[in-house]
């Protein structure tokens, strides 16, 4: 795509221009990127967005069809861009976090294993735990199973949950861990 032909300064200019668009146009741009299969090229640019642009993008999450969001999650997984998704999570409100929680809870065990490994590798527990706290019991059970490979870090993960005030909501996540 054309983005690969641009240097970093040009990419930053494009990101700034995109971020300056109103919500309707931003949503249309994101849907066009999805339709063209450009998530893999566009998602790494999230790192270049300023805070207002990230917030605008994050607030659009619940307004996309589930199929678009599932393709987005698949791309994030394929390219190991979990830090980029979780960078957006701090700009999300309850509706957006709930949407992400529901999507993650639907994923298969292999994807959840990779997500947990990425979260552990990049120390993203403060970003994942508020999302996990919104999952239903079936989703939490899947995440709990995915935690087994990182069980040596459970004590610090529990401490992070306590620091975030999520110990009660996540008690089933840590049961018998």
PDB file of N, CA and C in Angstrom, residues 32-82:
ATOM      1  N   UNK A  32     -13.669   1.773   5.390  1.00  0.00           N
ATOM      2  CA  UNK A  32     -12.988   1.612   4.103  1.00  0.00           C
ATOM      3  C   UNK A  32     -11.683   0.841   4.273  1.00  0.00           C
ATOM      4  N   UNK A  33     -10.956   1.111   5.354  1.00  0.00           N
ATOM      5  CA  UNK A  33      -9.718   0.378   5.627  1.00  0.00           C
ATOM      6  C   UNK A  33     -10.019  -1.099   5.844  1.00  0.00           C
ATOM      7  N   UNK A  34     -11.112  -1.375   6.542  1.00  0.00           N
ATOM      8  CA  UNK A  34     -11.508  -2.754   6.766  1.00  0.00           C
ATOM      9  C   UNK A  34     -11.856  -3.419   5.437  1.00  0.00           C
ATOM     10  N   UNK A  35     -12.650  -2.738   4.619  1.00  0.00           N
ATOM     11  CA  UNK A  35     -13.059  -3.289   3.335  1.00  0.00           C
ATOM     12  C   UNK A  35     -11.889  -3.558   2.403  1.00  0.00           C
ATOM     13  N   UNK A  36     -10.842  -2.741   2.517  1.00  0.00           N
ATOM     14  CA  UNK A  36      -9.662  -2.905   1.670  1.00  0.00           C
ATOM     15  C   UNK A  36      -8.633  -3.852   2.299  1.00  0.00           C
ATOM     16  N   UNK A  37      -8.959  -4.372   3.484  1.00  0.00           N
ATOM     17  CA  UNK A  37      -8.029  -5.287   4.156  1.00  0.00           C
ATOM     18  C   UNK A  37      -6.743  -4.606   4.603  1.00  0.00           C
ATOM     19  N   UNK A  38      -6.853  -3.360   5.059  1.00  0.00           N
ATOM     20  CA  UNK A  38      -5.663  -2.586   5.417  1.00  0.00           C
ATOM     21  C   UNK A  38      -5.371  -2.517   6.915  1.00  0.00           C
ATOM     22  N   UNK A  39      -6.102  -3.257   7.730  1.00  0.00           N
ATOM     23  CA  UNK A  39      -5.873  -3.170   9.175  1.00  0.00           C
ATOM     24  C   UNK A  39      -4.403  -3.396   9.521  1.00  0.00           C
ATOM     25  N   UNK A  40      -3.791  -4.380   8.889  1.00  0.00           N
ATOM     26  CA  UNK A  40      -2.397  -4.712   9.205  1.00  0.00           C
ATOM     27  C   UNK A  40      -1.427  -3.580   8.940  1.00  0.00           C
ATOM     28  N   UNK A  41      -1.754  -2.724   8.005  1.00  0.00           N
ATOM     29  CA  UNK A  41      -0.881  -1.597   7.703  1.00  0.00           C
ATOM     30  C   UNK A  41      -1.249  -0.354   8.506  1.00  0.00           C
ATOM     31  N   UNK A  42      -2.511  -0.247   8.863  1.00  0.00           N
ATOM     32  CA  UNK A  42      -2.987   0.952   9.539  1.00  0.00           C
ATOM     33  C   UNK A  42      -2.824   0.865  11.063  1.00  0.00           C
ATOM     34  N   UNK A  43      -3.054  -0.293  11.636  1.00  0.00           N
ATOM     35  CA  UNK A  43      -3.013  -0.413  13.096  1.00  0.00           C
ATOM     36  C   UNK A  43      -1.686   0.020  13.720  1.00  0.00           C
ATOM     37  N   UNK A  44      -0.541  -0.294  13.114  1.00  0.00           N
ATOM     38  CA  UNK A  44       0.702   0.182  13.737  1.00  0.00           C
ATOM     39  C   UNK A  44       0.810   1.710  13.810  1.00  0.00           C
ATOM     40  N   UNK A  45       0.021   2.411  13.008  1.00  0.00           N
ATOM     41  CA  UNK A  45       0.046   3.872  13.035  1.00  0.00           C
ATOM     42  C   UNK A  45      -0.630   4.442  14.282  1.00  0.00           C
ATOM     43  N   UNK A  46      -1.373   3.599  15.005  1.00  0.00           N
ATOM     44  CA  UNK A  46      -2.021   4.055  16.243  1.00  0.00           C
ATOM     45  C   UNK A  46      -0.977   4.640  17.186  1.00  0.00           C
ATOM     46  N   UNK A  47       0.216   4.074  17.161  1.00  0.00           N
ATOM     47  CA  UNK A  47       1.294   4.562  18.037  1.00  0.00           C
ATOM     48  C   UNK A  47       1.616   6.029  17.780  1.00  0.00           C
ATOM     49  N   UNK A  48       1.350   6.483  16.559  1.00  0.00           N
ATOM     50  CA  UNK A  48       1.680   7.856  16.183  1.00  0.00           C
ATOM     51  C   UNK A  48       0.553   8.846  16.484  1.00  0.00           C
ATOM     52  N   UNK A  49      -0.609   8.356  16.850  1.00  0.00           N
ATOM     53  CA  UNK A  49      -1.753   9.242  17.087  1.00  0.00           C
ATOM     54  C   UNK A  49      -1.560  10.039  18.367  1.00  0.00           C
ATOM     55  N   UNK A  50      -2.043  11.278  18.343  1.00  0.00           N
ATOM     56  CA  UNK A  50      -2.053  12.047  19.574  1.00  0.00           C
ATOM     57  C   UNK A  50      -3.264  11.604  20.405  1.00  0.00           C
ATOM     58  N   UNK A  51      -3.313  12.031  21.631  1.00  0.00           N
ATOM     59  CA  UNK A  51      -4.356  11.569  22.555  1.00  0.00           C
ATOM     60  C   UNK A  51      -5.778  11.841  22.046  1.00  0.00           C
ATOM     61  N   UNK A  52      -6.086  13.033  21.532  1.00  0.00           N
ATOM     62  CA  UNK A  52      -7.460  13.250  21.042  1.00  0.00           C
ATOM     63  C   UNK A  52      -7.839  12.327  19.879  1.00  0.00           C
ATOM     64  N   UNK A  53      -6.896  12.063  18.979  1.00  0.00           N
ATOM     65  CA  UNK A  53      -7.190  11.179  17.840  1.00  0.00           C
ATOM     66  C   UNK A  53      -7.400   9.740  18.316  1.00  0.00           C
ATOM     67  N   UNK A  54      -6.571   9.286  19.277  1.00  0.00           N
ATOM     68  CA  UNK A  54      -6.753   7.939  19.838  1.00  0.00           C
ATOM     69  C   UNK A  54      -8.114   7.812  20.504  1.00  0.00           C
ATOM     70  N   UNK A  55      -8.494   8.846  21.245  1.00  0.00           N
ATOM     71  CA  UNK A  55      -9.795   8.816  21.923  1.00  0.00           C
ATOM     72  C   UNK A  55     -10.932   8.749  20.907  1.00  0.00           C
ATOM     73  N   UNK A  56     -10.837   9.535  19.836  1.00  0.00           N
ATOM     74  CA  UNK A  56     -11.870   9.513  18.791  1.00  0.00           C
ATOM     75  C   UNK A  56     -11.990   8.125  18.183  1.00  0.00           C
ATOM     76  N   UNK A  57     -10.857   7.503  17.888  1.00  0.00           N
ATOM     77  CA  UNK A  57     -10.865   6.155  17.307  1.00  0.00           C
ATOM     78  C   UNK A  57     -11.415   5.141  18.304  1.00  0.00           C
ATOM     79  N   UNK A  58     -11.003   5.260  19.554  1.00  0.00           N
ATOM     80  CA  UNK A  58     -11.446   4.311  20.579  1.00  0.00           C
ATOM     81  C   UNK A  58     -12.956   4.381  20.802  1.00  0.00           C
ATOM     82  N   UNK A  59     -13.515   5.569  20.755  1.00  0.00           N
ATOM     83  CA  UNK A  59     -14.948   5.735  21.012  1.00  0.00           C
ATOM     84  C   UNK A  59     -15.823   5.197  19.886  1.00  0.00           C
ATOM     85  N   UNK A  60     -15.219   4.903  18.748  1.00  0.00           N
ATOM     86  CA  UNK A  60     -15.981   4.345  17.627  1.00  0.00           C
ATOM     87  C   UNK A  60     -16.189   2.837  17.748  1.00  0.00           C
ATOM     88  N   UNK A  61     -15.430   2.181  18.596  1.00  0.00           N
ATOM     89  CA  UNK A  61     -15.446   0.714  18.671  1.00  0.00           C
ATOM     90  C   UNK A  61     -16.845   0.115  18.725  1.00  0.00           C
ATOM     91  N   UNK A  62     -17.735   0.563  19.621  1.00  0.00           N
ATOM     92  CA  UNK A  62     -19.042  -0.098  19.692  1.00  0.00           C
ATOM     93  C   UNK A  62     -19.952   0.160  18.494  1.00  0.00           C
ATOM     94  N   UNK A  63     -19.550   1.071  17.628  1.00  0.00           N
ATOM     95  CA  UNK A  63     -20.392   1.441  16.490  1.00  0.00           C
ATOM     96  C   UNK A  63     -20.099   0.643  15.228  1.00  0.00           C
ATOM     97  N   UNK A  64     -19.147  -0.266  15.306  1.00  0.00           N
ATOM     98  CA  UNK A  64     -18.812  -1.085  14.139  1.00  0.00           C
ATOM     99  C   UNK A  64     -19.536  -2.413  14.204  1.00  0.00           C
ATOM    100  N   UNK A  65     -19.851  -2.958  13.043  1.00  0.00           N
ATOM    101  CA  UNK A  65     -20.449  -4.299  13.035  1.00  0.00           C
ATOM    102  C   UNK A  65     -19.472  -5.311  13.645  1.00  0.00           C
ATOM    103  N   UNK A  66     -20.026  -6.340  14.245  1.00  0.00           N
ATOM    104  CA  UNK A  66     -19.194  -7.345  14.903  1.00  0.00           C
ATOM    105  C   UNK A  66     -18.187  -7.969  13.942  1.00  0.00           C
ATOM    106  N   UNK A  67     -18.570  -8.188  12.695  1.00  0.00           N
ATOM    107  CA  UNK A  67     -17.651  -8.795  11.719  1.00  0.00           C
ATOM    108  C   UNK A  67     -16.405  -7.930  11.518  1.00  0.00           C
ATOM    109  N   UNK A  68     -16.586  -6.626  11.498  1.00  0.00           N
ATOM    110  CA  UNK A  68     -15.444  -5.703  11.350  1.00  0.00           C
ATOM    111  C   UNK A  68     -14.545  -5.818  12.575  1.00  0.00           C
ATOM    112  N   UNK A  69     -15.154  -5.823  13.745  1.00  0.00           N
ATOM    113  CA  UNK A  69     -14.375  -5.905  14.984  1.00  0.00           C
ATOM    114  C   UNK A  69     -13.640  -7.239  15.095  1.00  0.00           C
ATOM    115  N   UNK A  70     -14.266  -8.303  14.642  1.00  0.00           N
ATOM    116  CA  UNK A  70     -13.595  -9.608  14.671  1.00  0.00           C
ATOM    117  C   UNK A  70     -12.386  -9.619  13.737  1.00  0.00           C
ATOM    118  N   UNK A  71     -12.501  -9.005  12.566  1.00  0.00           N
ATOM    119  CA  UNK A  71     -11.344  -8.901  11.662  1.00  0.00           C
ATOM    120  C   UNK A  71     -10.249  -8.053  12.295  1.00  0.00           C
ATOM    121  N   UNK A  72     -10.655  -7.035  13.003  1.00  0.00           N
ATOM    122  CA  UNK A  72      -9.700  -6.187  13.701  1.00  0.00           C
ATOM    123  C   UNK A  72      -8.941  -6.992  14.760  1.00  0.00           C
ATOM    124  N   UNK A  73      -9.668  -7.763  15.566  1.00  0.00           N
ATOM    125  CA  UNK A  73      -9.037  -8.603  16.591  1.00  0.00           C
ATOM    126  C   UNK A  73      -8.110  -9.633  15.945  1.00  0.00           C
ATOM    127  N   UNK A  74      -8.540 -10.243  14.850  1.00  0.00           N
ATOM    128  CA  UNK A  74      -7.701 -11.229  14.149  1.00  0.00           C
ATOM    129  C   UNK A  74      -6.397 -10.592  13.670  1.00  0.00           C
ATOM    130  N   UNK A  75      -6.485  -9.386  13.145  1.00  0.00           N
ATOM    131  CA  UNK A  75      -5.281  -8.696  12.667  1.00  0.00           C
ATOM    132  C   UNK A  75      -4.373  -8.340  13.829  1.00  0.00           C
ATOM    133  N   UNK A  76      -4.957  -7.854  14.905  1.00  0.00           N
ATOM    134  CA  UNK A  76      -4.171  -7.536  16.100  1.00  0.00           C
ATOM    135  C   UNK A  76      -3.421  -8.774  16.563  1.00  0.00           C
ATOM    136  N   UNK A  77      -4.109  -9.907  16.550  1.00  0.00           N
ATOM    137  CA  UNK A  77      -3.477 -11.149  16.969  1.00  0.00           C
ATOM    138  C   UNK A  77      -2.374 -11.575  15.998  1.00  0.00           C
ATOM    139  N   UNK A  78      -2.668 -11.557  14.709  1.00  0.00           N
ATOM    140  CA  UNK A  78      -1.691 -11.993  13.704  1.00  0.00           C
ATOM    141  C   UNK A  78      -0.411 -11.175  13.752  1.00  0.00           C
ATOM    142  N   UNK A  79      -0.536  -9.886  14.000  1.00  0.00           N
ATOM    143  CA  UNK A  79       0.622  -8.998  14.005  1.00  0.00           C
ATOM    144  C   UNK A  79       1.154  -8.714  15.408  1.00  0.00           C
ATOM    145  N   UNK A  80       0.574  -9.391  16.405  1.00  0.00           N
ATOM    146  CA  UNK A  80       0.956  -9.192  17.803  1.00  0.00           C
ATOM    147  C   UNK A  80       0.932  -7.702  18.173  1.00  0.00           C
ATOM    148  N   UNK A  81      -0.197  -7.080  17.893  1.00  0.00           N
ATOM    149  CA  UNK A  81      -0.368  -5.659  18.187  1.00  0.00           C
ATOM    150  C   UNK A  81      -1.203  -5.431  19.449  1.00  0.00           C
ATOM    151  N   UNK A  82      -1.167  -6.405  20.363  1.00  0.00           N
ATOM    152  CA  UNK A  82      -1.936  -6.244  21.601  1.00  0.00           C
ATOM    153  C   UNK A  82      -1.571  -4.960  22.335  1.00  0.00           C
TER     154      UNK A  82
END
